[in-house]
Short mmCIF file of C-alpha atoms in Angstrom, two decimals:
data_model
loop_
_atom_site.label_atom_id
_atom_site.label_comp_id
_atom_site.label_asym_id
_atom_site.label_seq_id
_atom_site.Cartn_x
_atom_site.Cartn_y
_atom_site.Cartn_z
CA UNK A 1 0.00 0.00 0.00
CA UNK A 2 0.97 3.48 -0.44
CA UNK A 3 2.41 5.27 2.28
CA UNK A 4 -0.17 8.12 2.18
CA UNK A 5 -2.73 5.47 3.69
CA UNK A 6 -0.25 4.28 6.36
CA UNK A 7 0.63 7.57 7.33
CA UNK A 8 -3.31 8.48 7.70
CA UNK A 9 -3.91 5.29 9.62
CA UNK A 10 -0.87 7.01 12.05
CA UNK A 11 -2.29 10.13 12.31
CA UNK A 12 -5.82 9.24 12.84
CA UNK A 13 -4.94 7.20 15.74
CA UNK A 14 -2.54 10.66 17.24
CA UNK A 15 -5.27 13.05 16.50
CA UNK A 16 -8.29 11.09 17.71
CA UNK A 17 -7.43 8.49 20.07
CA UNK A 18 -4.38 10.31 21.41
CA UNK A 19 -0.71 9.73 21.56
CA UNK A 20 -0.29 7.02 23.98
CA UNK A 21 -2.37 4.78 21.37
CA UNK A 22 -0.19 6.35 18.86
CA UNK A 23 3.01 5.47 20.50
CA UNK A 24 1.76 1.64 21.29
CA UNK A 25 0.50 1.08 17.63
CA UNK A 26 4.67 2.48 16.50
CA UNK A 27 6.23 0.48 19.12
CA UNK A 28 9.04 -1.56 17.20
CA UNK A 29 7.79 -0.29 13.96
CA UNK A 30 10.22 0.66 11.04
CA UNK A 31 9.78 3.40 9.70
CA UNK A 32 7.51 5.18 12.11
CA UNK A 33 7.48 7.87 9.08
CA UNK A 34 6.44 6.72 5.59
CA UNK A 35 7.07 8.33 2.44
CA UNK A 36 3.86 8.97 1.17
CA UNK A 37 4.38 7.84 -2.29
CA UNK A 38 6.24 4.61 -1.40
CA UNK A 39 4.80 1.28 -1.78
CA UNK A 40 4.85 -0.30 1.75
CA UNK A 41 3.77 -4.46 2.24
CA UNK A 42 0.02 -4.62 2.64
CA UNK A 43 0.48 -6.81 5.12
CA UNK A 44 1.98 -3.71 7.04
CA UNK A 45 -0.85 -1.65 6.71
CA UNK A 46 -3.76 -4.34 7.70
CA UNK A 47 -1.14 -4.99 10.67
CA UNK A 48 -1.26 -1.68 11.38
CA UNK A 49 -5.48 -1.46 11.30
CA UNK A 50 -5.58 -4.76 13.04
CA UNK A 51 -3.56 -3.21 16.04
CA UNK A 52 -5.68 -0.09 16.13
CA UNK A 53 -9.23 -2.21 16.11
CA UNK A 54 -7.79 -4.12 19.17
CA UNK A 55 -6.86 -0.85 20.96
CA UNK A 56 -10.34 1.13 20.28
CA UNK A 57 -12.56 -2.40 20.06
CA UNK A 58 -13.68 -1.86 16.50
CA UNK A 59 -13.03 -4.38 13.50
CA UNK A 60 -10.80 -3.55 11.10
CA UNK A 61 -13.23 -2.07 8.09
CA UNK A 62 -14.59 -0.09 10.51
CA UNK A 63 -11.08 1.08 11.53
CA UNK A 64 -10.33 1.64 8.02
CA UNK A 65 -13.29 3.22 6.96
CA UNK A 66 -12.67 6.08 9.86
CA UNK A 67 -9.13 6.71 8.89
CA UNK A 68 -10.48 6.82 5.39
CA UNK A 69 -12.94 10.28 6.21
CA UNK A 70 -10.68 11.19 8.73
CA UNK A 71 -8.27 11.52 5.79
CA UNK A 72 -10.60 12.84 3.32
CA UNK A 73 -12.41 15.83 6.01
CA UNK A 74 -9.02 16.91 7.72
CA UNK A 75 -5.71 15.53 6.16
CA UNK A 76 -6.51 15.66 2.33
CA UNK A 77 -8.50 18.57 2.29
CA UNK A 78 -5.42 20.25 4.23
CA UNK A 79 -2.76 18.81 2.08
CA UNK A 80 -3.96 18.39 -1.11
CA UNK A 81 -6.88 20.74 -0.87
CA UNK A 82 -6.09 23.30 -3.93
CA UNK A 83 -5.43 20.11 -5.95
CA UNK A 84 -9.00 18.68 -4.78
CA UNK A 85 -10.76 21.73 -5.28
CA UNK A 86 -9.48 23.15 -8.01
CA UNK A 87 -11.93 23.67 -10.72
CA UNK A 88 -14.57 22.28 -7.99
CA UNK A 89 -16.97 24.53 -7.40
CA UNK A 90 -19.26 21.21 -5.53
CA UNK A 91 -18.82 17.80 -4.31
CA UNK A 92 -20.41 16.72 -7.90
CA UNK A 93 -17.91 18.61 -9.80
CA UNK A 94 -15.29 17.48 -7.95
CA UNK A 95 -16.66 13.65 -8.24
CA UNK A 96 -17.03 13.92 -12.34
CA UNK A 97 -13.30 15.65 -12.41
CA UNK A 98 -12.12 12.32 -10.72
CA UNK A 99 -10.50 11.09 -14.10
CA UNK A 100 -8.63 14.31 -14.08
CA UNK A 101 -7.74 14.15 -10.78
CA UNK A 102 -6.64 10.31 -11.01
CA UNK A 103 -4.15 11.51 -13.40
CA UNK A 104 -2.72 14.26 -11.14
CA UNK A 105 -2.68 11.75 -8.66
CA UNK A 106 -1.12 8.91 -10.94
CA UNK A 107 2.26 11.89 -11.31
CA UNK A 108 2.86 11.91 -7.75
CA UNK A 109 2.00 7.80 -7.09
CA UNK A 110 2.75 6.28 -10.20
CA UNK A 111 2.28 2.54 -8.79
CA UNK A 112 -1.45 3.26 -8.29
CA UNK A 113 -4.22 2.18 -10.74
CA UNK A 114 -6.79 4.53 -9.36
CA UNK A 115 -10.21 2.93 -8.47
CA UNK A 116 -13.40 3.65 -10.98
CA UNK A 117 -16.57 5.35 -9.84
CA UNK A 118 -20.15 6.20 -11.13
CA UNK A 119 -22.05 8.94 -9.69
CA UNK A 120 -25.77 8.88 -8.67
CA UNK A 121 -27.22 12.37 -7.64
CA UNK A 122 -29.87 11.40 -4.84
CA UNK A 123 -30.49 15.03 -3.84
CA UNK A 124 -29.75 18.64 -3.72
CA UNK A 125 -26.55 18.30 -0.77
CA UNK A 126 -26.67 13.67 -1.46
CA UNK A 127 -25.12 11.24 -3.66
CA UNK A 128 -24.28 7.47 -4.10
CA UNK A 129 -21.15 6.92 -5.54
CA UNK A 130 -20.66 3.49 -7.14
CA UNK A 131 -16.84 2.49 -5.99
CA UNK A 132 -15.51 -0.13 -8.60
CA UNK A 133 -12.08 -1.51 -7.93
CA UNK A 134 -9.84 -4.66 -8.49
CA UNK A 135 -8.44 -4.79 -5.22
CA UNK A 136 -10.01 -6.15 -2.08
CA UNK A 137 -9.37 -4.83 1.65
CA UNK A 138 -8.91 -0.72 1.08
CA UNK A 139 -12.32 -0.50 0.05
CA UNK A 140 -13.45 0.88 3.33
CA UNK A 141 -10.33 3.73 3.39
CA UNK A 142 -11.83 4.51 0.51
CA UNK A 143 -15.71 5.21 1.24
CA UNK A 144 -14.46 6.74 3.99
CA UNK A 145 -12.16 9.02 1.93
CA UNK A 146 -15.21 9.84 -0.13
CA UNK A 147 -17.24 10.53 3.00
CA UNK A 148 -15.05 12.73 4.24
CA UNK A 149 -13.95 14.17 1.29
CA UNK A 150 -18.20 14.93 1.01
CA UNK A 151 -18.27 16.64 4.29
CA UNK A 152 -15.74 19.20 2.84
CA UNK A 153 -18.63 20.36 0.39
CA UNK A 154 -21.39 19.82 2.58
CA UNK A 155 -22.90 17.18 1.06
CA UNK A 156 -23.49 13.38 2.10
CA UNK A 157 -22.03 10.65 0.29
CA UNK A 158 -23.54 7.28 0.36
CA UNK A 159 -20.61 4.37 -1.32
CA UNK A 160 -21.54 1.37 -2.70
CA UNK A 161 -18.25 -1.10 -3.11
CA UNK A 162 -18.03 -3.25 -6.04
CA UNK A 163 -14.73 -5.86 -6.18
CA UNK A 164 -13.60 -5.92 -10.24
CA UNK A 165 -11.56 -8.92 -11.56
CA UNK A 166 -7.69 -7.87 -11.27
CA UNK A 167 -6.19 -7.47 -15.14
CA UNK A 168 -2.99 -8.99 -15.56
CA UNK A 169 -0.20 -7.27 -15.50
CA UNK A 170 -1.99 -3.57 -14.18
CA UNK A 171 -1.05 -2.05 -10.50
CA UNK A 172 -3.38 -2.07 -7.90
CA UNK A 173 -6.54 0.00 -7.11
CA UNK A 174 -6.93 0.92 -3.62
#
């Protein structure tokens, strides 16, 4: 997995369950720091969410899925905000520029097949976004991300998750 997701998994668990969990779930782990557009074992990462369900008592989609909108409401919308918002007036412009922004994306992590979506518009401040990818395990990070990524436009995103055949010889989707 990227590092990006590692490092959001790391600073969910500092920034909402506080630094003693934070310092447990980094005990004996190299690097405690991850370059963001490194690819890092998967294994590392669902180690990593498996640790922090058995600290806060949650599964590990669950765990997932809150690092995921923790990521999209506070960290991406920090970090990559102008990126995310430019030419974005609303949530729904941002979510039909997602091909555009894949490819920004694909610059900076150029291991990552970016994950397909269809948008449903279910209401003035609601949609369902269909989430189609190849790869099983991130798709909760993922809804999450879009979730939280939502809240940044004041709108509510509903994600449905959809598991695509893996094609030979392509990265991965997360």
């Amino acid at each position: 997995m990227i590092g990006i997701v590692n490092s959001a998994l790391l600073a969910y668990a500092r920034e909402i369950h506080g630094p003693e969990v934070w310092a447990r779930l980094t005990t004996g782990l190299e690097p405690v720091v991850f370059v963001q557009t490194e690819d890092y074992d998967d294994r590392l990462t669902f180690e990593l969410a498996d640790a922090l369900a058995s600290e806060t008592g949650l599964d590990r989609e669950t765990v997932l899925e809150r690092v995921g909108e923790h990521f999209g409401r506070y960290i991406a919308a920090r970090d990559f905000g102008v990126m995310i918002r430019k030419g974005s007036a609303t949530y729904r412009d941002f979510l039909l520029g997602l091909s555009e922004l894949q490819t920004r994306f694909s610059l900076i992590f150029p291991t990552v097949e970016g994950p397909r979506f269809s948008v449903e518009e279910t209401g003035p401040t609601s949609v369902t976004i269909k989430h189609f990818a190849p790869r099983t395990g991130f798709g909760p990070f993922v809804s999450g991300m879009l979730r939280g990524l939502a809240s940044t436009f004041d709108v509510e995103a509903r994600v449905e998750r959809f598991a695509l055949p893996v094609e030979e010889g392509h990265g991965y989707a997360y």
